[in-house]
Every structure is written in structure tokens, then in C-alpha cells.
PDB file of C-alpha atoms in Angstrom:
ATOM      1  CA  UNK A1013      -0.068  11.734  21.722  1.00  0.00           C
ATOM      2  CA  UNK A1014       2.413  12.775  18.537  1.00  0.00           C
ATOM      3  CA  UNK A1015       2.200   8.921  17.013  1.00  0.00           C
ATOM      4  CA  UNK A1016       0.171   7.184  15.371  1.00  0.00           C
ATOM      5  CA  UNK A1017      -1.181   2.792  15.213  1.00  0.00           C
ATOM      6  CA  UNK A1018      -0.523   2.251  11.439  1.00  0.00           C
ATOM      7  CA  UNK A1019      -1.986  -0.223   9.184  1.00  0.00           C
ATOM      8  CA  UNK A1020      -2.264  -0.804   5.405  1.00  0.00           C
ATOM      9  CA  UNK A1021      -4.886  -1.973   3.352  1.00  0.00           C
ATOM     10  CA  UNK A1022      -3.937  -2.473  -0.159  1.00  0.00           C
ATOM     11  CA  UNK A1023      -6.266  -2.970  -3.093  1.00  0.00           C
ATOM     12  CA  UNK A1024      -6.581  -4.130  -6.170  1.00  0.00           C
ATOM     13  CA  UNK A1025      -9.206  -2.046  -8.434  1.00  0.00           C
ATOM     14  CA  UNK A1026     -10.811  -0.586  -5.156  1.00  0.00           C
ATOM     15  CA  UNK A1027     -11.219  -4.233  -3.926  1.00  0.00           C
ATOM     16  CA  UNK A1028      -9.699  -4.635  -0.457  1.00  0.00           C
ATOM     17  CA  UNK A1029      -7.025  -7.719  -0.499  1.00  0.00           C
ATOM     18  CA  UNK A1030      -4.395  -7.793   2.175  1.00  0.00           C
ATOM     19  CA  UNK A1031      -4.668  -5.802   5.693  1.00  0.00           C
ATOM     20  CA  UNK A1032      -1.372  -5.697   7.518  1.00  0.00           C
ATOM     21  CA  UNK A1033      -0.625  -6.023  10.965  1.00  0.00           C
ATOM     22  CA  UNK A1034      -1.006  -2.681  12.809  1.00  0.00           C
ATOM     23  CA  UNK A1035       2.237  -1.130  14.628  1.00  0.00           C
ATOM     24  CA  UNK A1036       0.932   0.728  17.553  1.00  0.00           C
ATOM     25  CA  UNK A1037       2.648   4.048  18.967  1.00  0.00           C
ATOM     26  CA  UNK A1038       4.928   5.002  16.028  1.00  0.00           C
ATOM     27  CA  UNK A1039       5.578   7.321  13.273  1.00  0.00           C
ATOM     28  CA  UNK A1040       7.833   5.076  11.738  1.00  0.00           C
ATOM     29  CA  UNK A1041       6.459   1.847  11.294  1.00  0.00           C
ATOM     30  CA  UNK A1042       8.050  -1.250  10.307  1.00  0.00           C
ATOM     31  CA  UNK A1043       5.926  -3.862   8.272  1.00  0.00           C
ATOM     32  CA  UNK A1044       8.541  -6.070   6.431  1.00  0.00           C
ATOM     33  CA  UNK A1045       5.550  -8.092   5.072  1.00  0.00           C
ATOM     34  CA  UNK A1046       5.610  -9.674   1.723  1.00  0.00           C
ATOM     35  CA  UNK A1047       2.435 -11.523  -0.298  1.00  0.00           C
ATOM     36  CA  UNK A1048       1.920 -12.740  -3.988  1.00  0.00           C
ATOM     37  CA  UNK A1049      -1.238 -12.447  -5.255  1.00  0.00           C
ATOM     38  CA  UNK A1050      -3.346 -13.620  -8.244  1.00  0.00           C
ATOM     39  CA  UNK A1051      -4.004 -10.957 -10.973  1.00  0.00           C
ATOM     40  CA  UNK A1052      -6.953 -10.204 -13.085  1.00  0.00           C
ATOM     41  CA  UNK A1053      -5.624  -9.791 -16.907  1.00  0.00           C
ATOM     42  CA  UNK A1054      -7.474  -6.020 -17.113  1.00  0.00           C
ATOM     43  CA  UNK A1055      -6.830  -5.029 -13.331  1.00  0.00           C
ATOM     44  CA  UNK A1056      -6.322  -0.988 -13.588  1.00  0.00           C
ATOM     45  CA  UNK A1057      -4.650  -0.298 -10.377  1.00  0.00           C
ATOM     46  CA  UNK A1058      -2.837  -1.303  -7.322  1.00  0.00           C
ATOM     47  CA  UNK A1059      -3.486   0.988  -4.116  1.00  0.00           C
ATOM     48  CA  UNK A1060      -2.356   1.471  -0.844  1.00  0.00           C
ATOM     49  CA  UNK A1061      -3.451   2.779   1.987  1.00  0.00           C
ATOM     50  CA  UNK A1062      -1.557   3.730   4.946  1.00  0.00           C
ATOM     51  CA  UNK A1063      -4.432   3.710   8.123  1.00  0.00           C
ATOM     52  CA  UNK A1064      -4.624   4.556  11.708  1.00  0.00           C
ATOM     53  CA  UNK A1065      -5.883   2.570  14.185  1.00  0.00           C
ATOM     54  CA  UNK A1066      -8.677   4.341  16.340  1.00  0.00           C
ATOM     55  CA  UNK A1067      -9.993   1.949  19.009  1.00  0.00           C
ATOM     56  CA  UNK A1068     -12.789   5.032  20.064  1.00  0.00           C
ATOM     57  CA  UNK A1069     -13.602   5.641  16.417  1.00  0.00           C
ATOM     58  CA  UNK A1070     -13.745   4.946  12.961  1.00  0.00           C
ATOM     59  CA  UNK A1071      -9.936   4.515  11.522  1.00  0.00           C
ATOM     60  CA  UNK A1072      -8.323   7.186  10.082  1.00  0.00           C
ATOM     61  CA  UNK A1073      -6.776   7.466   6.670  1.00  0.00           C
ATOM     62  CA  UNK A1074      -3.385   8.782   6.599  1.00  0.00           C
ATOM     63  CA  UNK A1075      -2.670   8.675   2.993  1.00  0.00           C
ATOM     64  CA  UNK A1076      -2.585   6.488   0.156  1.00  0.00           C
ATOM     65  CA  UNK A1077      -0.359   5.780  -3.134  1.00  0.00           C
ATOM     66  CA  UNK A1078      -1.456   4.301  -6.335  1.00  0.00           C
ATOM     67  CA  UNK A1079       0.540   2.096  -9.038  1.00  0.00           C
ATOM     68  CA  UNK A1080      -1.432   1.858 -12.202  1.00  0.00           C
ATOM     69  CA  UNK A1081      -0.953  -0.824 -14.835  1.00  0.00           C
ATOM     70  CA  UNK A1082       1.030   1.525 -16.837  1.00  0.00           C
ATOM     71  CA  UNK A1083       3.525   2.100 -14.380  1.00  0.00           C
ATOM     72  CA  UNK A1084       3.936  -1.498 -13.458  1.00  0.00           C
ATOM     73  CA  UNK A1085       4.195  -2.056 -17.216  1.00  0.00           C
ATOM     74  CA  UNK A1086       7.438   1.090 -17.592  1.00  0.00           C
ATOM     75  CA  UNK A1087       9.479  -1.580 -14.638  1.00  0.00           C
ATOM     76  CA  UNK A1088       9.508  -4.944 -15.871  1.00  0.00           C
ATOM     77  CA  UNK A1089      11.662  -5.872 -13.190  1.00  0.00           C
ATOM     78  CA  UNK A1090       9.319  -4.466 -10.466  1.00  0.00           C
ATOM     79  CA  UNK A1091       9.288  -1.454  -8.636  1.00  0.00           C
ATOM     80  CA  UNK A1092      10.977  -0.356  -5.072  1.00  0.00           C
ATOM     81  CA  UNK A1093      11.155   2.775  -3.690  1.00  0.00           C
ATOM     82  CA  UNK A1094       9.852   5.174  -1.120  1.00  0.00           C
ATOM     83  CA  UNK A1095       6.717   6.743  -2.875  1.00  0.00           C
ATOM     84  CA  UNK A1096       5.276   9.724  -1.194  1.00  0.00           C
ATOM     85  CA  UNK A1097       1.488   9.680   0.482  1.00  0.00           C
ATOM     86  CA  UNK A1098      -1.470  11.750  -1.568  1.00  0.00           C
ATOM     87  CA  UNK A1099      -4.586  12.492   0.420  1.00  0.00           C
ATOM     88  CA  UNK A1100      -7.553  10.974   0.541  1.00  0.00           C
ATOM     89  CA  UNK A1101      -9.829  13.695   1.449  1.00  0.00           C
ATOM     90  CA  UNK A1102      -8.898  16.936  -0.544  1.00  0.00           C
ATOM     91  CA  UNK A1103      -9.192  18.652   2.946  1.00  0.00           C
ATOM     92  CA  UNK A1104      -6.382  17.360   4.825  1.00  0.00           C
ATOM     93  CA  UNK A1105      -2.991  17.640   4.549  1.00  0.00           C
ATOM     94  CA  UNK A1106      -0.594  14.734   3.938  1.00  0.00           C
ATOM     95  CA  UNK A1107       2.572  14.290   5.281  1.00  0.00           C
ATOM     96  CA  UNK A1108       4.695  11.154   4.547  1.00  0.00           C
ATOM     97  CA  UNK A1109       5.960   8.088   2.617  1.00  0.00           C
ATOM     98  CA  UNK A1110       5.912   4.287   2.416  1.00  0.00           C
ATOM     99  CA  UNK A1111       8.366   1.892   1.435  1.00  0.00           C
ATOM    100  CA  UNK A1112       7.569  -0.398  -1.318  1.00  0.00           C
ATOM    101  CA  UNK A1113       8.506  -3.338  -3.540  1.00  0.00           C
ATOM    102  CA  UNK A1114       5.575  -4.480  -6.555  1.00  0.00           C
ATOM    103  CA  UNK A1115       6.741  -6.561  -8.644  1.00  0.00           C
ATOM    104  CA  UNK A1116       4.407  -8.477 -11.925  1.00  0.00           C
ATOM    105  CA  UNK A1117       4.938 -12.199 -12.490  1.00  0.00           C
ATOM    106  CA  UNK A1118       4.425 -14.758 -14.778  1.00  0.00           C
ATOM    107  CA  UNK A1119       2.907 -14.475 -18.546  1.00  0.00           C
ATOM    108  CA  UNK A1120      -0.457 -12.600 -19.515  1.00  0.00           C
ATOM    109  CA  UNK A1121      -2.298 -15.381 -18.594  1.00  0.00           C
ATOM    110  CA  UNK A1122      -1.675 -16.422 -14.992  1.00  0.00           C
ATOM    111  CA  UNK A1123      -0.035 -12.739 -13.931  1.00  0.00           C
ATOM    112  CA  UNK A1124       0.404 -12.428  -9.960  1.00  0.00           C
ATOM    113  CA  UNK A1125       1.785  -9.994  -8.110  1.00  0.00           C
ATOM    114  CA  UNK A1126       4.217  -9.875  -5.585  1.00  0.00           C
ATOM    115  CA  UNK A1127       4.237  -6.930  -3.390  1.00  0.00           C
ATOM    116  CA  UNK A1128       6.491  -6.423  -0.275  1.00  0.00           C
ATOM    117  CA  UNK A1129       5.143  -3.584   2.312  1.00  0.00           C
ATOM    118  CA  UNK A1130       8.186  -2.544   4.413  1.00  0.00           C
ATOM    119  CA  UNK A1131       7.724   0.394   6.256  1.00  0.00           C
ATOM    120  CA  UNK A1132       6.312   3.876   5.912  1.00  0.00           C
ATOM    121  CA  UNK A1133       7.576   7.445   7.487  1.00  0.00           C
TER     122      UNK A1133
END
């Protein structure tokens, strides 16, 4: 039908957290959802994954990004930006970005994250 019912799952360390609300019938979804979460002290990564509702069949994966440790670590004051999809499965091709803001809180102790997933294109 050219569009898509998009959905994120992000993870923390391949753990699934949050789930979004799906946006059915668009290319350009709007999420505007925001969520703090409790951090591990030696989590490795934060990942995204932008999905596609299939109501016949198992969802598809459109893409996903990934913000490591280290790159939270180079923005102290949190990250924002449109970051572009990667693929999933070497085989497909990926078209796309997502709209983000990740942002680390609090001391090495009691670190939680606050991430905002606005909307993807």
C-alpha cells in the first residue's frame, strides 16, 4: 500500500524495555513519547528499533540505531538528533531516520536514562 504501521522497541543490552504505540498508515510517524528509565552501572548499549506492524504475519523490522556507552559518555548533556536507520538483516536495504533525544542522569550510582522517541522518516 506505499506506508507502513510503525512501532519501536528500544533496548537496553538486547533486553526489550519500552514498546511504543504503533502509528498505522504512515511513512512519517509521529511518536512524541518520552520515558526515564533505571540504568545498570555496566549497561553497553541503548538500541532502537523502528518495526512494522503486520497483523497477517510476523512484524517486520525496518531498521534500527544503536547508542553505545561511549557515545552517551562524548554528550554529557544528552543527545538529539535525527540518526539514520542500519539494517538488521545484511540483505535488505534500509531507507530512513528517527528522531531522538537520550539523555544520562544522575551520578554512577543510581544512573537513569531519559529517552524521548519523537518521530522517524
Amino acid at each position: 500500500t506505499g506506508s507502513s504501521d510503525p512501532y519501536c522497541i528500544v533496548k537496553i543490552d538486547d533486553e526489550a524495555i519500552i514498546r511504543t504505540a504503533t502509528v498505522w498508515k504512515t511513512l512519517s510517524p509521529f511518536w512524541g513519547e518520552e520515558y526515564e528509565l533505571q540504568l545498570q552501572p555496566g549497561f553497553h548499549s541503548i538500541s532502537i528499533y523502528v518495526m512494522d506492524e503486520d497483523a497477517l504475519s510476523r512484524d517486520d523490522i525496518i531498521g534500527k540505531v544503536c547508542i553505545t556507552r561511549d557515545m552517551l559518555a562524548e554528550h554529557p548533556k544528552g543527545y538529539s538528533g535525527w540518526m539514520s536507520l542500519s539494517e538488521v538483516d545484511p540483505d535488505e536495504e534500509v531507507q530512513g531516520e528517527i528522531h531522538l533525544r537520550v539523555q544520562v542522569l544522575g551520578s554512577q550510582g543510581s544512573r537513569r536514562l531519559l529517552c524521548s522517541v519523537l518521530e522517524a522518516r
